[in-house]
Coordinates of C-alpha atoms in Angstrom, one line a residue:
M1 CA -11.5 7.9 -3.7
Q2 CA -9.0 8.0 -6.6
I3 CA -5.5 6.7 -6.3
Q4 CA -3.2 7.8 -9.1
L5 CA 0.3 6.6 -9.6
E6 CA 2.4 8.0 -12.4
G7 CA 5.0 6.3 -14.6
L8 CA 4.0 2.6 -14.0
S9 CA 4.9 -0.1 -16.5
P10 CA 2.1 -2.1 -18.0
F11 CA 2.8 -5.0 -15.6
Q12 CA 2.8 -2.6 -12.6
K13 CA -0.5 -1.2 -13.8
M14 CA -2.0 -4.7 -14.0
I15 CA -0.8 -5.5 -10.5
C16 CA -2.4 -2.3 -9.2
D17 CA -5.7 -3.0 -11.0
V18 CA -5.9 -6.4 -9.4
I19 CA -5.0 -5.1 -6.0
W20 CA -7.6 -2.4 -6.3
Q21 CA -10.3 -5.0 -7.1
C22 CA -9.6 -7.0 -4.0
E23 CA -12.0 -6.4 -1.2
T24 CA -9.9 -7.8 1.7
Q25 CA -6.3 -7.9 2.9
D26 CA -6.5 -11.7 2.6
Q27 CA -7.4 -11.4 -1.1
V28 CA -4.5 -9.1 -1.7
L29 CA -2.2 -11.5 0.0
A30 CA -3.6 -14.5 -1.9
F31 CA -3.0 -12.6 -5.2
R32 CA 0.5 -11.7 -4.2
N33 CA 1.3 -15.2 -3.2
S34 CA -0.1 -16.6 -6.5
L35 CA 2.5 -14.7 -8.5
P36 CA 4.9 -17.2 -10.1
N37 CA 8.3 -15.7 -9.1
A38 CA 10.0 -13.6 -6.5
Q39 CA 10.6 -10.7 -8.8
Q40 CA 6.9 -10.4 -9.5
R41 CA 6.1 -10.7 -5.8
D42 CA 8.6 -7.9 -5.1
I43 CA 6.9 -5.7 -7.7
C44 CA 3.6 -6.5 -6.1
D45 CA 4.9 -5.6 -2.6
T46 CA 6.2 -2.3 -4.1
M47 CA 2.8 -1.5 -5.6
I48 CA 1.0 -2.3 -2.4
R49 CA 3.3 0.2 -0.6
A50 CA 2.9 2.8 -3.3
I51 CA -0.9 2.6 -3.0
M52 CA -0.7 2.8 0.8
Y53 CA 1.6 5.8 0.6
E54 CA -0.7 7.6 -1.9
Y55 CA -3.7 6.9 0.3
I56 CA -1.9 8.3 3.4
D57 CA -0.7 11.3 1.4
Q58 CA -4.3 12.1 0.4
H59 CA -5.6 11.8 3.9
I60 CA -2.9 13.5 6.0
Q61 CA -3.1 17.2 5.6
T62 CA -1.5 18.5 8.8
E63 CA 0.3 17.1 11.8
A64 CA -3.1 17.4 13.6
D65 CA -4.2 14.4 11.5
C66 CA -1.4 12.4 13.1
A67 CA -2.4 12.6 16.8
D68 CA -3.1 8.9 17.1
A69 CA 0.2 8.0 15.5
R70 CA 2.1 10.4 17.8
S71 CA 0.4 8.9 20.8
V72 CA 1.4 5.4 19.8
L73 CA 4.9 6.4 19.0
S74 CA 5.2 8.2 22.4
A75 CA 4.1 5.1 24.2
V76 CA 6.7 3.0 22.3
I77 CA 9.5 5.4 23.0
V78 CA 8.6 5.6 26.7
T79 CA 8.2 1.8 27.2
G80 CA 10.7 0.6 24.7
K81 CA 8.1 -1.8 23.3

């Protein structure tokens, strides 16, 4: 699979490269928490979301691909939980 994000700064590219090399969610979280300041952690959070959104965009072709999500959302709406 290839994730491609356009228009990133060199720092954002570095963040994405490190995230992509992580094998587990815990490794991503450890990397994120190791960043020295809140601004860098915010950038990392944004890059994590951008990677997730691009992954979703590549895998969701039609609403039929969303059947599980619709089922969960329906249960939440009905139960209020």
